[in-house]
Amino acid sequence: MPLSKGLSFSDWGLRQRDFAEILNISSANHLRSEYNKFVELMLMYALVDCNNFFVSCERVFRPQLEGRPVVVLSNNDGCVVARSNESKALGIRMGTPFYQISGLADSGKLTACSSNYVLYADMSRRVMSILADAVPKIEQYSIDEAFLILDGVPEDKIPDICRGLVKKIRKWTGIPVSIGIAPTRTLAKVASHFAKKYKGYNGVCVIDDEAKRTKALSLTPVSEVWGIGRRLAPKLRSLGVETALDYVKRPSDWIREKFMLHGLRTWMELQGKACVEAETEAARKSICCSRSFADMLEDKEEISQKVAGFAAQCASQLRKEGTAAVHVTTFLYTNRFRDDLDQYFPSATIALPAAASSAQEITAAALEAFRMIFREGYKYKKAGVIVGDIVSADEVQLPLFGYDAGLRQKNDALSRIMDKLNPVSAPPLLRLASQKDAHYADGIRCEHRSSRYSTSWDELLEIK
């Protein structure tokens, strides 16, 4: 049947996974022909990637950090999770413990920033809103990446549109971005690496013909290919595959034998044949809220307050996503790095009579589990709450007998009021008595955190 631009595999009766077999059937030449027509008429994709995003967010409000080595640290200022190019030049690697480079920070040769996820999330929202206004459809892939689905956009106009987006995002938000354009998502990822690495591209790299594709793949280590990564790269290198081009030169039978359908899809994407469908966010099976404490804790009441805070945060996330959970698990960890102390890693799970999302029910279950596992005499370094067996809030079925439906309605109503009154980025104004003054984020070491300039009235930028 004839194909038209924007048609999906499912629109003409062929499942995506069937192509792996179809391409290897000699009698299916007519299907190959139809597939090639599909490829020629396929959409172009653009991957927008914010450069060194966490560091860039810090620099927006602290321009004195431009051109200086900067790192962003994990919770409790534990290790490096983001680096500026200048930090990379110093040899600082991802995951480096902060204590190993604290001397550089003390001497002024390096600026260390505690993670400020509230600020980063808000800056991400601003970038994504600009993208959403500019193109027909976007798929946000992570906090700092998004695919643009350029349906109906003339191909010759795409590079200019993307260059305009690079300038607009930089001007309106202060965040530098790189954009890779290609006929598949995987190739767009490859193109974005070149856009970021080489200044001559001015932030936009396009892979739109065979010569560019071959050159890009020959310069791309196989470990940097989306869908392969560092996990499979050692196996590929042991088989003589060093670059992305080496990978696509291998026969499809060999790829399927070694790496099954997932590897074959990546192989086809690198060939320029789109076969990775748009990713839709699947419903989560569980939600976890946990924190390591700045100091080891022994007091039962103090730890229970933190557990209540974690449980309330899990419940809030359930309501935000329109879901409810059946099981509530509480866990405790001692400090596994302290060989001189007794170790204890308990957990307990409570099954609710019906899936719930109210702060009262989730917190009560978490504290019940906590009381089951807490033991005196241990120094606890971490605690957390996990809610599991998540279902849609519209699918909750209440028990016929022995259940107070009226109390459930009151709890849900109160939780909705809490959601309206409590700010997103600050300790809650309305909280359960079991939380007392504790907030789920309390006790996190963040000695180098910048202000939450764009979300807190108390931390607005000061100009002197």
XYZ file of C-alpha atoms in Angstrom:
464
model
C 0.000 0.000 0.000
C 1.235 3.556 -0.549
C 2.964 5.276 2.359
C 2.696 8.894 3.370
C 4.858 11.112 5.504
C 4.417 10.529 9.203
C 3.024 7.016 8.802
C 4.004 4.602 11.574
C 4.735 0.899 11.340
C 1.453 0.066 13.019
C -0.474 2.195 10.484
C 0.250 -0.286 7.712
C -0.134 -3.476 9.658
C 3.474 -4.411 10.422
C 4.807 -4.667 13.919
C 8.129 -2.990 14.569
C 9.829 -6.169 15.801
C 8.849 -8.026 12.619
C 11.300 -5.981 10.544
C 14.232 -7.846 12.053
C 12.899 -10.998 10.402
C 11.499 -9.373 7.273
C 14.856 -7.881 6.307
C 16.404 -11.343 6.311
C 13.786 -13.060 4.144
C 14.881 -13.165 0.521
C 11.316 -13.423 -0.758
C 10.315 -10.178 0.926
C 11.836 -7.799 -1.624
C 8.566 -5.958 -2.034
C 8.453 -5.386 1.720
C 12.008 -4.072 1.621
C 10.934 -1.690 -1.093
C 8.003 -0.483 0.983
C 10.291 -0.097 4.003
C 12.775 2.007 2.020
C 9.951 4.261 0.890
C 8.960 4.596 4.524
C 12.515 5.607 5.451
C 12.673 8.209 2.695
C 9.452 9.814 3.878
C 10.232 9.524 7.570
C 10.289 12.397 10.011
C 13.465 14.141 11.040
C 14.353 14.190 14.715
C 16.325 16.759 16.666
C 17.850 16.054 20.066
C 18.258 19.144 22.228
C 20.875 18.619 24.939
C 21.682 21.238 27.581
C 25.459 21.549 27.916
C 26.814 20.623 31.369
C 23.319 21.381 32.602
C 23.754 21.522 36.383
C 26.883 23.642 36.040
C 25.173 25.885 33.477
C 22.273 26.476 35.897
C 24.734 27.601 38.561
C 26.421 29.964 36.103
C 23.167 31.631 35.035
C 22.909 33.426 38.360
C 26.631 33.468 39.152
C 28.328 34.698 35.977
C 31.631 34.951 37.835
C 31.830 31.159 37.432
C 32.103 31.409 33.639
C 35.427 30.025 32.457
C 36.267 28.611 35.894
C 36.462 24.955 36.961
C 33.103 24.092 38.572
C 31.674 20.823 39.895
C 28.255 19.966 41.287
C 28.100 17.467 44.135
C 25.603 14.739 44.993
C 23.389 14.706 48.099
C 25.356 15.266 51.297
C 28.191 16.700 49.193
C 29.368 13.165 48.572
C 30.797 12.985 45.054
C 30.946 14.802 41.727
C 27.832 14.437 39.548
C 28.450 17.273 37.063
C 31.560 19.043 35.753
C 32.382 22.059 33.672
C 34.755 21.634 30.737
C 37.434 23.358 32.812
C 36.984 20.755 35.578
C 37.278 17.957 33.047
C 40.561 19.525 31.881
C 41.839 19.232 35.469
C 41.292 15.478 35.270
C 38.300 15.406 37.633
C 36.147 12.383 36.831
C 32.452 11.749 37.389
C 31.858 10.126 40.762
C 35.053 11.476 42.324
C 34.533 11.732 46.120
C 34.567 15.359 47.178
C 37.107 14.802 49.928
C 39.669 13.903 47.271
C 39.356 17.307 45.576
C 38.400 19.477 48.554
C 41.944 20.843 48.585
C 41.369 22.397 45.154
C 38.189 24.016 46.419
C 39.881 25.324 49.568
C 42.672 26.857 47.507
C 40.240 28.605 45.170
C 41.262 26.591 42.105
C 37.864 24.900 41.949
C 34.304 25.948 42.787
C 32.173 23.189 44.319
C 28.376 23.546 44.398
C 26.009 21.416 46.432
C 23.192 19.984 44.326
C 20.270 22.383 43.969
C 17.667 20.229 42.249
C 14.830 22.687 42.797
C 16.704 25.279 40.746
C 17.682 22.740 38.082
C 14.098 21.493 37.691
C 12.786 25.023 37.266
C 15.424 25.893 34.658
C 14.598 22.659 32.829
C 10.925 23.616 32.777
C 11.808 26.964 31.189
C 13.913 25.351 28.470
C 11.243 22.747 27.679
C 8.512 25.397 27.462
C 10.517 27.261 24.797
C 10.892 24.048 22.810
C 7.202 23.172 23.151
C 6.226 26.537 21.702
C 8.574 26.155 18.734
C 7.815 22.720 17.259
C 4.771 20.454 16.775
C 5.833 17.844 19.339
C 8.558 17.203 21.886
C 9.461 14.138 23.949
C 11.316 15.091 27.121
C 13.903 12.370 27.603
C 15.548 13.610 30.815
C 15.889 16.779 32.855
C 18.282 18.233 30.269
C 17.363 16.446 27.007
C 14.396 16.410 24.674
C 13.636 15.031 21.226
C 11.886 17.365 18.796
C 9.539 15.580 16.384
C 9.734 17.786 13.305
C 6.532 16.641 11.625
C 5.451 18.913 8.799
C 8.560 21.105 9.041
C 10.274 21.511 5.635
C 13.609 19.714 5.801
C 15.568 22.651 4.421
C 14.163 24.890 7.180
C 15.076 22.588 10.079
C 18.738 23.696 10.578
C 17.782 27.384 10.666
C 14.950 26.712 13.115
C 17.315 24.810 15.398
C 19.995 27.509 15.224
C 17.340 29.993 16.224
C 16.390 27.802 19.172
C 20.018 27.625 20.340
C 20.180 31.436 20.387
C 16.735 31.920 21.923
C 17.298 29.429 24.776
C 20.662 30.997 25.551
C 19.180 34.507 25.533
C 15.982 33.746 27.432
C 17.335 31.303 30.031
C 21.131 31.596 29.931
C 21.468 27.852 29.292
C 23.728 26.773 26.371
C 22.309 23.890 24.319
C 23.472 21.669 21.482
C 21.154 20.162 18.866
C 21.704 17.071 16.736
C 19.447 16.512 13.721
C 19.036 13.154 11.931
C 16.409 10.770 10.522
C 16.512 8.559 13.651
C 16.699 9.221 17.376
C 19.942 7.273 17.761
C 21.659 9.209 14.977
C 20.328 12.456 16.451
C 22.089 11.487 19.677
C 25.316 10.980 17.749
C 24.886 14.337 16.007
C 24.312 16.132 19.318
C 27.684 14.890 20.599
C 29.400 16.532 17.629
C 27.362 19.714 18.041
C 28.544 19.915 21.639
C 32.157 18.930 21.014
C 33.026 21.094 18.007
C 32.446 24.858 18.146
C 32.422 25.096 14.343
C 28.909 23.646 14.295
C 27.619 26.652 16.309
C 25.528 24.319 18.419
C 23.767 22.470 15.575
C 24.975 19.338 13.729
C 22.969 17.730 10.929
C 23.357 14.148 9.674
C 21.229 14.100 6.545
C 23.206 12.152 3.933
C 25.279 8.993 3.655
C 28.670 10.724 3.697
C 27.909 12.563 6.937
C 26.489 9.426 8.545
C 29.547 7.345 7.682
C 31.972 10.018 8.881
C 30.088 10.550 12.153
C 29.895 6.825 12.926
C 33.589 6.339 12.180
C 34.441 8.993 14.792
C 32.011 7.735 17.446
C 33.312 5.164 19.973
C 30.856 2.322 20.326
C 30.596 3.056 24.073
C 28.948 6.403 23.272
C 26.151 4.948 21.162
C 22.697 5.300 22.702
C 21.481 1.783 23.426
C 24.973 0.313 23.841
C 26.803 2.403 26.400
C 29.568 1.297 28.706
C 27.814 -1.902 29.765
C 28.006 -3.633 26.375
C 31.063 -1.790 25.045
C 33.667 -4.157 26.608
C 32.006 -7.173 24.959
C 31.908 -5.382 21.603
C 35.547 -4.330 21.834
C 36.524 -7.910 22.608
C 34.813 -8.840 19.332
C 36.759 -6.223 17.379
C 34.048 -3.540 17.337
C 35.586 -0.217 18.353
C 33.408 2.383 16.629
C 29.776 2.812 15.678
C 30.782 2.269 12.055
C 32.336 -1.094 12.945
C 29.012 -2.002 14.546
C 26.833 -1.194 11.521
C 29.219 -3.021 9.177
C 28.513 -6.297 10.963
C 25.798 -8.487 9.363
C 22.327 -8.305 10.844
C 22.446 -12.057 11.635
C 25.577 -11.529 13.728
C 24.029 -8.571 15.571
C 20.853 -10.488 16.319
C 22.770 -13.547 17.525
C 24.997 -11.546 19.876
C 22.670 -8.784 21.064
C 19.164 -9.939 20.156
C 16.393 -7.603 19.069
C 17.510 -4.620 21.146
C 20.921 -4.632 19.491
C 19.352 -5.075 16.061
C 17.151 -2.028 16.579
C 20.193 0.049 17.460
C 21.948 -1.327 14.342
C 19.004 -0.326 12.161
C 18.788 3.140 13.735
C 22.471 3.728 13.003
C 21.771 2.662 9.414
C 19.297 5.548 9.238
C 16.190 3.346 9.517
C 14.017 4.544 12.376
C 12.639 1.672 14.425
C 12.590 3.050 17.970
C 9.043 4.128 18.684
C 8.286 7.231 20.694
C 8.900 6.457 24.338
C 5.850 6.856 26.499
C 6.235 7.060 30.233
C 5.087 3.790 31.716
C 3.322 3.748 35.030
C 5.804 3.325 37.825
C 5.760 0.131 39.826
C 7.203 1.792 42.925
C 8.280 5.141 44.355
C 11.145 5.513 46.794
C 12.083 8.444 48.986
C 15.258 8.011 51.024
C 18.148 10.056 52.319
C 21.535 9.521 53.914
C 21.865 11.475 57.131
C 24.602 14.066 57.528
C 25.481 12.384 60.849
C 24.725 8.917 62.166
C 21.557 8.875 64.278
C 20.513 6.725 67.226
C 17.430 8.487 68.603
C 14.243 6.609 67.702
C 12.017 9.679 67.754
C 14.321 11.687 65.519
C 14.563 8.899 62.935
C 10.796 8.265 63.011
C 10.175 11.920 62.152
C 12.385 11.570 59.090
C 10.622 8.348 58.077
C 7.288 10.185 58.358
C 8.654 12.900 56.098
C 9.774 10.351 53.505
C 6.375 8.643 53.607
C 4.521 11.949 53.194
C 6.686 12.756 50.169
C 5.907 9.366 48.598
C 2.202 9.975 49.173
C 2.459 13.427 47.620
C 4.112 11.964 44.525
C 1.386 9.323 44.247
C -1.301 12.013 44.273
C 0.625 14.103 41.774
C 0.672 11.165 39.346
C -2.939 10.165 40.021
C -1.982 6.799 41.490
C -2.207 4.844 44.739
C -0.100 2.123 46.373
C -0.909 -1.133 48.131
C 2.392 -1.881 49.884
C 4.519 0.419 52.047
C 8.088 -0.575 52.934
C 10.408 1.114 55.419
C 14.130 0.377 55.515
C 17.108 1.438 57.654
C 20.837 1.306 56.945
C 23.789 1.604 59.247
C 27.079 2.939 57.857
C 28.553 0.092 55.800
C 31.875 1.928 55.543
C 32.404 1.791 59.310
C 33.905 -1.615 59.956
C 34.304 -0.711 63.596
C 30.520 -0.495 64.106
C 27.834 -3.174 64.214
C 25.923 -3.412 60.917
C 22.154 -3.721 60.491
C 20.103 -3.370 57.278
C 16.463 -4.174 58.128
C 13.244 -3.598 56.197
C 9.567 -4.371 56.703
C 6.514 -4.119 54.461
C 2.918 -3.324 55.387
C 0.042 -4.287 53.065
C -2.802 -1.766 53.075
C -6.406 -3.020 52.941
C -6.868 -0.922 49.791
C -4.490 1.085 47.609
C -4.044 4.551 49.106
C -2.355 7.871 48.421
C -3.297 9.960 51.449
C -0.474 11.204 53.644
C -2.192 9.768 56.713
C -2.518 6.178 55.483
C 0.905 5.957 53.834
C 2.678 7.547 56.803
C 0.862 5.391 59.369
C 1.917 2.247 57.503
C 5.521 3.447 57.140
C 5.765 4.177 60.871
C 4.238 0.797 61.725
C 6.951 -0.859 59.637
C 9.585 1.373 61.247
C 8.583 0.279 64.747
C 8.899 -3.340 63.629
C 12.523 -2.991 62.524
C 14.075 -0.340 64.764
C 16.623 -1.674 67.240
C 18.434 0.237 69.942
C 22.220 0.270 69.964
C 22.827 0.885 66.266
C 24.003 4.058 64.565
C 21.819 4.633 61.523
C 23.130 6.440 58.461
C 20.170 6.163 56.071
C 16.443 5.533 56.046
C 13.779 5.405 53.379
C 10.257 4.523 52.381
C 9.119 2.643 49.270
C 5.522 2.454 48.099
C 4.798 -0.412 45.722
C 2.113 -2.230 43.744
C 1.014 1.090 42.301
C -2.333 1.337 40.505
C -4.332 4.157 38.985
C -6.305 6.086 41.585
C -9.401 5.506 39.440
C -8.997 1.733 39.756
C -8.878 1.466 43.553
C -11.387 -1.057 44.847
C -12.360 -0.741 48.507
C -13.119 -3.829 50.662
C -16.788 -4.611 51.165
C -16.506 -5.245 54.895
C -14.494 -3.907 57.817
C -13.315 -0.754 56.090
C -14.143 2.854 57.006
C -14.844 4.469 53.642
C -15.857 7.714 55.370
C -12.441 8.035 57.009
C -10.781 7.392 53.632
C -12.749 10.302 52.125
C -11.683 12.601 54.959
C -8.036 11.587 54.602
C -8.097 12.149 50.860
C -9.753 15.542 51.262
C -7.169 16.648 53.824
C -4.328 15.472 51.609
C -5.713 17.528 48.719
C -5.732 20.581 50.982
C -2.090 19.882 51.915
C -1.196 19.716 48.227
C -2.736 23.145 47.633
C -1.157 24.831 50.655
C 2.306 23.321 50.696
C 4.935 24.941 48.473
C 6.894 22.625 46.210
C 10.367 23.880 47.103
C 10.192 24.538 50.840
C 9.304 22.757 54.089
C 5.542 22.124 54.153
C 3.246 24.675 55.759
C 0.784 21.919 56.688
C 2.120 18.563 57.818
C 1.247 15.591 59.972
C 1.998 15.639 63.685
C 4.284 12.626 63.247
C 6.529 14.747 61.047
C 6.726 17.497 63.667
C 9.316 19.935 62.318
C 11.024 17.406 60.079
C 10.970 17.731 56.306
C 11.999 14.888 54.019
C 15.010 16.927 52.838
C 16.141 17.933 56.332
C 19.529 16.773 57.473
C 21.131 16.712 54.026
C 24.590 18.224 54.025
C 24.661 21.037 51.447
C 27.328 23.437 52.627
C 27.915 24.798 49.122
C 24.346 25.135 47.863
C 23.459 28.204 45.853
C 20.148 29.990 46.376
C 16.911 28.826 44.794
C 16.761 32.071 42.876
C 13.724 31.335 40.725
C 11.413 29.498 43.155
C 11.867 31.017 46.641
C 10.933 34.566 47.621
C 13.473 34.382 50.448
C 16.314 33.542 48.075
C 15.882 36.055 45.255
C 19.018 37.280 43.530
C 20.591 40.217 45.318
C 22.231 42.979 43.273
C 24.796 45.135 44.963
